[in-house]
N, CA, C and O atoms as a Tinker XYZ file with bonds, in Angstrom:
   200  protein
     1  N     15.860000   12.529000   -4.687000    73     2
     2  CA    16.176000   11.833000   -3.447000    64     1     3
     3  C     15.724000   10.374000   -3.556000    63     2     4     5
     4  O     14.716000   10.078000   -4.198000    81     3
     5  N     16.459000    9.485000   -2.936000    73     3     6
     6  CA    16.152000    8.060000   -2.975000    64     5     7
     7  C     14.933000    7.733000   -2.107000    63     6     8     9
     8  O     14.628000    8.433000   -1.140000    81     7
     9  N     14.256000    6.664000   -2.477000    73     7    10
    10  CA    13.086000    6.219000   -1.714000    64     9    11
    11  C     13.491000    5.079000   -0.783000    63    10    12    13
    12  O     14.221000    4.174000   -1.187000    81    11
    13  N     13.018000    5.123000    0.462000    73    11    14
    14  CA    13.254000    4.045000    1.418000    64    13    15
    15  C     12.300000    2.874000    1.138000    63    14    16    17
    16  O     12.641000    1.713000    1.362000    81    15
    17  N     11.091000    3.207000    0.640000    73    15    18
    18  CA    10.105000    2.213000    0.206000    64    17    19
    19  C      9.481000    2.722000   -1.082000    63    18    20    21
    20  O      9.111000    3.891000   -1.189000    81    19
    21  N      9.370000    1.836000   -2.055000    73    19    22
    22  CA     8.682000    2.180000   -3.304000    64    21    23
    23  C      7.756000    1.022000   -3.679000    63    22    24    25
    24  O      8.184000   -0.131000   -3.730000    81    23
    25  N      6.509000    1.333000   -3.936000    73    23    26
    26  CA     5.494000    0.349000   -4.313000    64    25    27
    27  C      4.936000    0.760000   -5.666000    63    26    28    29
    28  O      4.601000    1.925000   -5.879000    81    27
    29  N      4.838000   -0.202000   -6.581000    73    27    30
    30  CA     4.316000    0.087000   -7.915000    64    29    31
    31  C      3.246000   -0.939000   -8.266000    63    30    32    33
    32  O      3.524000   -2.136000   -8.332000    81    31
    33  N      2.024000   -0.468000   -8.492000    73    31    34
    34  CA     0.892000   -1.297000   -8.930000    64    33    35
    35  C      0.636000   -2.514000   -8.030000    63    34    36    37
    36  O      0.500000   -3.634000   -8.523000    81    35
    37  N      0.571000   -2.295000   -6.726000    73    35    38
    38  CA     0.297000   -3.365000   -5.767000    64    37    39
    39  C     -1.164000   -3.791000   -5.880000    63    38    40    41
    40  O     -2.070000   -2.958000   -5.861000    81    39
    41  N     -1.378000   -5.100000   -5.998000    73    39    42
    42  CA    -2.732000   -5.663000   -6.114000    64    41    43
    43  C     -2.831000   -6.867000   -5.187000    63    42    44    45
    44  O     -1.919000   -7.692000   -5.137000    81    43
    45  N     -3.940000   -6.970000   -4.450000    73    43    46
    46  CA    -4.197000   -8.124000   -3.586000    64    45    47
    47  C     -5.661000   -8.515000   -3.709000    63    46    48    49
    48  O     -6.553000   -7.686000   -3.528000    81    47
    49  N     -5.902000   -9.788000   -4.018000    73    47    50
    50  CA    -7.250000  -10.339000   -4.149000    64    49    51
    51  C     -7.545000  -11.257000   -2.973000    63    50    52    53
    52  O     -6.678000  -12.006000   -2.524000    81    51
    53  N     -8.761000  -11.194000   -2.485000    73    51    54
    54  CA    -9.312000  -12.190000   -1.582000    64    53    55
    55  C    -10.523000  -12.759000   -2.302000    63    54    56    57
    56  O    -11.032000  -12.114000   -3.219000    81    55
    57  N    -11.008000  -13.937000   -1.930000    73    55    58
    58  CA   -12.174000  -14.489000   -2.624000    64    57    59
    59  C    -13.340000  -13.491000   -2.660000    63    58    60    61
    60  O    -13.874000  -13.107000   -1.620000    81    59
    61  N    -13.715000  -13.091000   -3.846000    73    59    62
    62  CA   -14.858000  -12.201000   -4.029000    64    61    63
    63  C    -14.586000  -10.723000   -3.858000    63    62    64    65
    64  O    -15.509000   -9.921000   -4.007000    81    63
    65  N    -13.345000  -10.319000   -3.549000    73    63    66
    66  CA   -13.057000   -8.893000   -3.343000    64    65    67
    67  C    -11.611000   -8.587000   -3.730000    63    66    68    69
    68  O    -10.710000   -9.401000   -3.532000    81    67
    69  N    -11.418000   -7.409000   -4.280000    73    67    70
    70  CA   -10.073000   -6.908000   -4.580000    64    69    71
    71  C     -9.733000   -5.897000   -3.490000    63    70    72    73
    72  O    -10.221000   -4.767000   -3.517000    81    71
    73  N     -8.897000   -6.296000   -2.529000    73    71    74
    74  CA    -8.617000   -5.490000   -1.344000    64    73    75
    75  C     -7.726000   -4.292000   -1.651000    63    74    76    77
    76  O     -7.924000   -3.211000   -1.097000    81    75
    77  N     -6.746000   -4.482000   -2.531000    73    75    78
    78  CA    -5.837000   -3.406000   -2.941000    64    77    79
    79  C     -5.794000   -3.454000   -4.463000    63    78    80    81
    80  O     -5.570000   -4.516000   -5.044000    81    79
    81  N     -6.006000   -2.324000   -5.106000    73    79    82
    82  CA    -6.167000   -2.307000   -6.562000    64    81    83
    83  C     -5.242000   -1.280000   -7.219000    63    82    84    85
    84  O     -5.632000   -0.130000   -7.421000    81    83
    85  N     -4.030000   -1.693000   -7.548000    73    83    86
    86  CA    -3.121000   -0.848000   -8.304000    64    85    87
    87  C     -2.485000    0.285000   -7.514000    63    86    88    89
    88  O     -2.270000    1.368000   -8.058000    81    87
    89  N     -2.182000    0.054000   -6.246000    73    87    90
    90  CA    -1.602000    1.081000   -5.381000    64    89    91
    91  C     -0.136000    1.326000   -5.726000    63    90    92    93
    92  O      0.639000    0.380000   -5.867000    81    91
    93  N      0.241000    2.593000   -5.861000    73    91    94
    94  CA     1.635000    2.979000   -6.102000    64    93    95
    95  C      1.984000    4.177000   -5.232000    63    94    96    97
    96  O      1.205000    5.125000   -5.133000    81    95
    97  N      3.155000    4.135000   -4.601000    73    95    98
    98  CA     3.662000    5.281000   -3.845000    64    97    99
    99  C      5.140000    5.073000   -3.563000    63    98   100   101
   100  O      5.647000    3.955000   -3.661000    81    99
   101  N      5.826000    6.148000   -3.214000    73    99   102
   102  CA     7.225000    6.100000   -2.806000    64   101   103
   103  C      7.375000    6.970000   -1.563000    63   102   104   105
   104  O      6.767000    8.036000   -1.465000    81   103
   105  N      8.184000    6.510000   -0.622000    73   103   106
   106  CA     8.446000    7.251000    0.608000    64   105   107
   107  C      9.913000    7.663000    0.592000    63   106   108   109
   108  O     10.791000    6.805000    0.687000    81   107
   109  N     10.196000    8.961000    0.475000    73   107   110
   110  CA    11.585000    9.416000    0.450000    64   109   111
   111  C     12.284000    9.183000    1.787000    63   110   112   113
   112  O     11.651000    9.192000    2.843000    81   111
   113  N     13.576000    8.977000    1.724000    73   111   114
   114  CA    14.400000    8.811000    2.920000    64   113   115
   115  C     14.243000   10.045000    3.806000    63   114   116   117
   116  O     14.293000   11.175000    3.319000    81   115
   117  N     14.053000    9.827000    5.108000    73   115   118
   118  CA    13.970000   10.910000    6.068000    64   117   119
   119  C     12.610000   11.558000    6.209000    63   118   120   121
   120  O     12.466000   12.528000    6.953000    81   119
   121  N     11.602000   11.044000    5.509000    73   119   122
   122  CA    10.273000   11.651000    5.603000    64   121   123
   123  C      9.419000   10.922000    6.631000    63   122   124   125
   124  O      9.717000    9.795000    7.026000    81   123
   125  N      8.363000   11.582000    7.048000    73   123   126
   126  CA     7.365000   11.007000    7.942000    64   125   127
   127  C      6.150000   10.672000    7.078000    63   126   128   129
   128  O      5.661000   11.533000    6.347000    81   127
   129  N      5.659000    9.444000    7.150000    73   127   130
   130  CA     4.616000    8.974000    6.242000    64   129   131
   131  C      3.459000    8.398000    7.045000    63   130   132   133
   132  O      3.675000    7.662000    8.008000    81   131
   133  N      2.240000    8.728000    6.655000    73   131   134
   134  CA     1.047000    8.157000    7.265000    64   133   135
   135  C      0.156000    7.566000    6.201000    63   134   136   137
   136  O     -0.015000    8.157000    5.135000    81   135
   137  N     -0.413000    6.410000    6.473000    73   135   138
   138  CA    -1.325000    5.750000    5.543000    64   137   139
   139  C     -2.736000    5.921000    6.099000    63   138   140   141
   140  O     -3.101000    5.279000    7.084000    81   139
   141  N     -3.522000    6.780000    5.471000    73   139   142
   142  CA    -4.850000    7.131000    5.961000    64   141   143
   143  C     -5.934000    6.691000    4.986000    63   142   144   145
   144  O     -5.709000    6.630000    3.778000    81   143
   145  N     -7.106000    6.385000    5.522000    73   143   146
   146  CA    -8.248000    6.041000    4.684000    64   145   147
   147  C     -9.365000    5.475000    5.531000    63   146   148   149
   148  O     -9.172000    5.166000    6.707000    81   147
   149  N    -10.539000    5.338000    4.927000    73   147   150
   150  CA   -11.687000    4.809000    5.666000    64   149   151
   151  C    -11.542000    3.310000    5.926000    63   150   152   153
   152  O    -10.694000    2.644000    5.334000    81   151
   153  N    -12.384000    2.792000    6.822000    73   151   154
   154  CA   -12.411000    1.348000    7.085000    64   153   155
   155  C    -12.650000    0.605000    5.784000    63   154   156   157
   156  O    -13.497000    0.989000    4.977000    81   155
   157  N    -11.891000   -0.466000    5.592000    73   155   158
   158  CA   -12.059000   -1.290000    4.401000    64   157   159
   159  C    -11.302000   -0.792000    3.191000    63   158   160   161
   160  O    -11.493000   -1.322000    2.096000    81   159
   161  N    -10.445000    0.212000    3.346000    73   159   162
   162  CA    -9.727000    0.792000    2.211000    64   161   163
   163  C     -8.493000   -0.020000    1.811000    63   162   164   165
   164  O     -7.949000    0.194000    0.727000    81   163
   165  N     -8.038000   -0.949000    2.665000    73   163   166
   166  CA    -6.874000   -1.765000    2.330000    64   165   167
   167  C     -5.594000   -1.339000    3.032000    63   166   168   169
   168  O     -4.508000   -1.772000    2.647000    81   167
   169  N     -5.701000   -0.506000    4.043000    73   167   170
   170  CA    -4.502000   -0.016000    4.763000    64   169   171
   171  C     -3.751000   -1.167000    5.432000    63   170   172   173
   172  O     -2.543000   -1.311000    5.240000    81   171
   173  N     -4.444000   -1.974000    6.202000    73   171   174
   174  CA    -3.801000   -3.082000    6.905000    64   173   175
   175  C     -3.261000   -4.103000    5.918000    63   174   176   177
   176  O     -2.158000   -4.617000    6.110000    81   175
   177  N     -3.995000   -4.404000    4.886000    73   175   178
   178  CA    -3.532000   -5.333000    3.855000    64   177   179
   179  C     -2.251000   -4.825000    3.213000    63   178   180   181
   180  O     -1.321000   -5.601000    2.992000    81   179
   181  N     -2.189000   -3.536000    2.911000    73   179   182
   182  CA    -0.990000   -2.954000    2.313000    64   181   183
   183  C      0.204000   -3.098000    3.235000    63   182   184   185
   184  O      1.277000   -3.508000    2.792000    81   183
   185  N      0.042000   -2.770000    4.508000    73   183   186
   186  CA     1.148000   -2.871000    5.473000    64   185   187
   187  C      1.589000   -4.333000    5.626000    63   186   188   189
   188  O      2.786000   -4.614000    5.696000    81   187
   189  N      0.647000   -5.244000    5.678000    73   187   190
   190  CA     0.993000   -6.669000    5.801000    64   189   191
   191  C      1.761000   -7.157000    4.585000    63   190   192   193
   192  O      2.672000   -7.973000    4.725000    81   191
   193  N      1.418000   -6.678000    3.393000    73   191   194
   194  CA     2.131000   -7.065000    2.186000    64   193   195
   195  C      3.545000   -6.511000    2.157000    63   194   196   197
   196  O      4.459000   -7.157000    1.643000    81   195
   197  N      3.730000   -5.307000    2.710000    73   195   198
   198  CA     5.067000   -4.718000    2.755000    64   197   199
   199  C      5.957000   -5.498000    3.686000    63   198   200
   200  O      7.126000   -5.153000    3.856000    81   199
């Protein structure tokens, strides 16, 4: 099945910290997807980059 969103090796640096480090995932068409994790895990940064 095709992916509506596909991310491969996403990396984001801020001064002194690596906020997202090599994130990869694919979301199939028609699926329900949730991005979960503890505070500071890079969830908001990932969504902003998308």
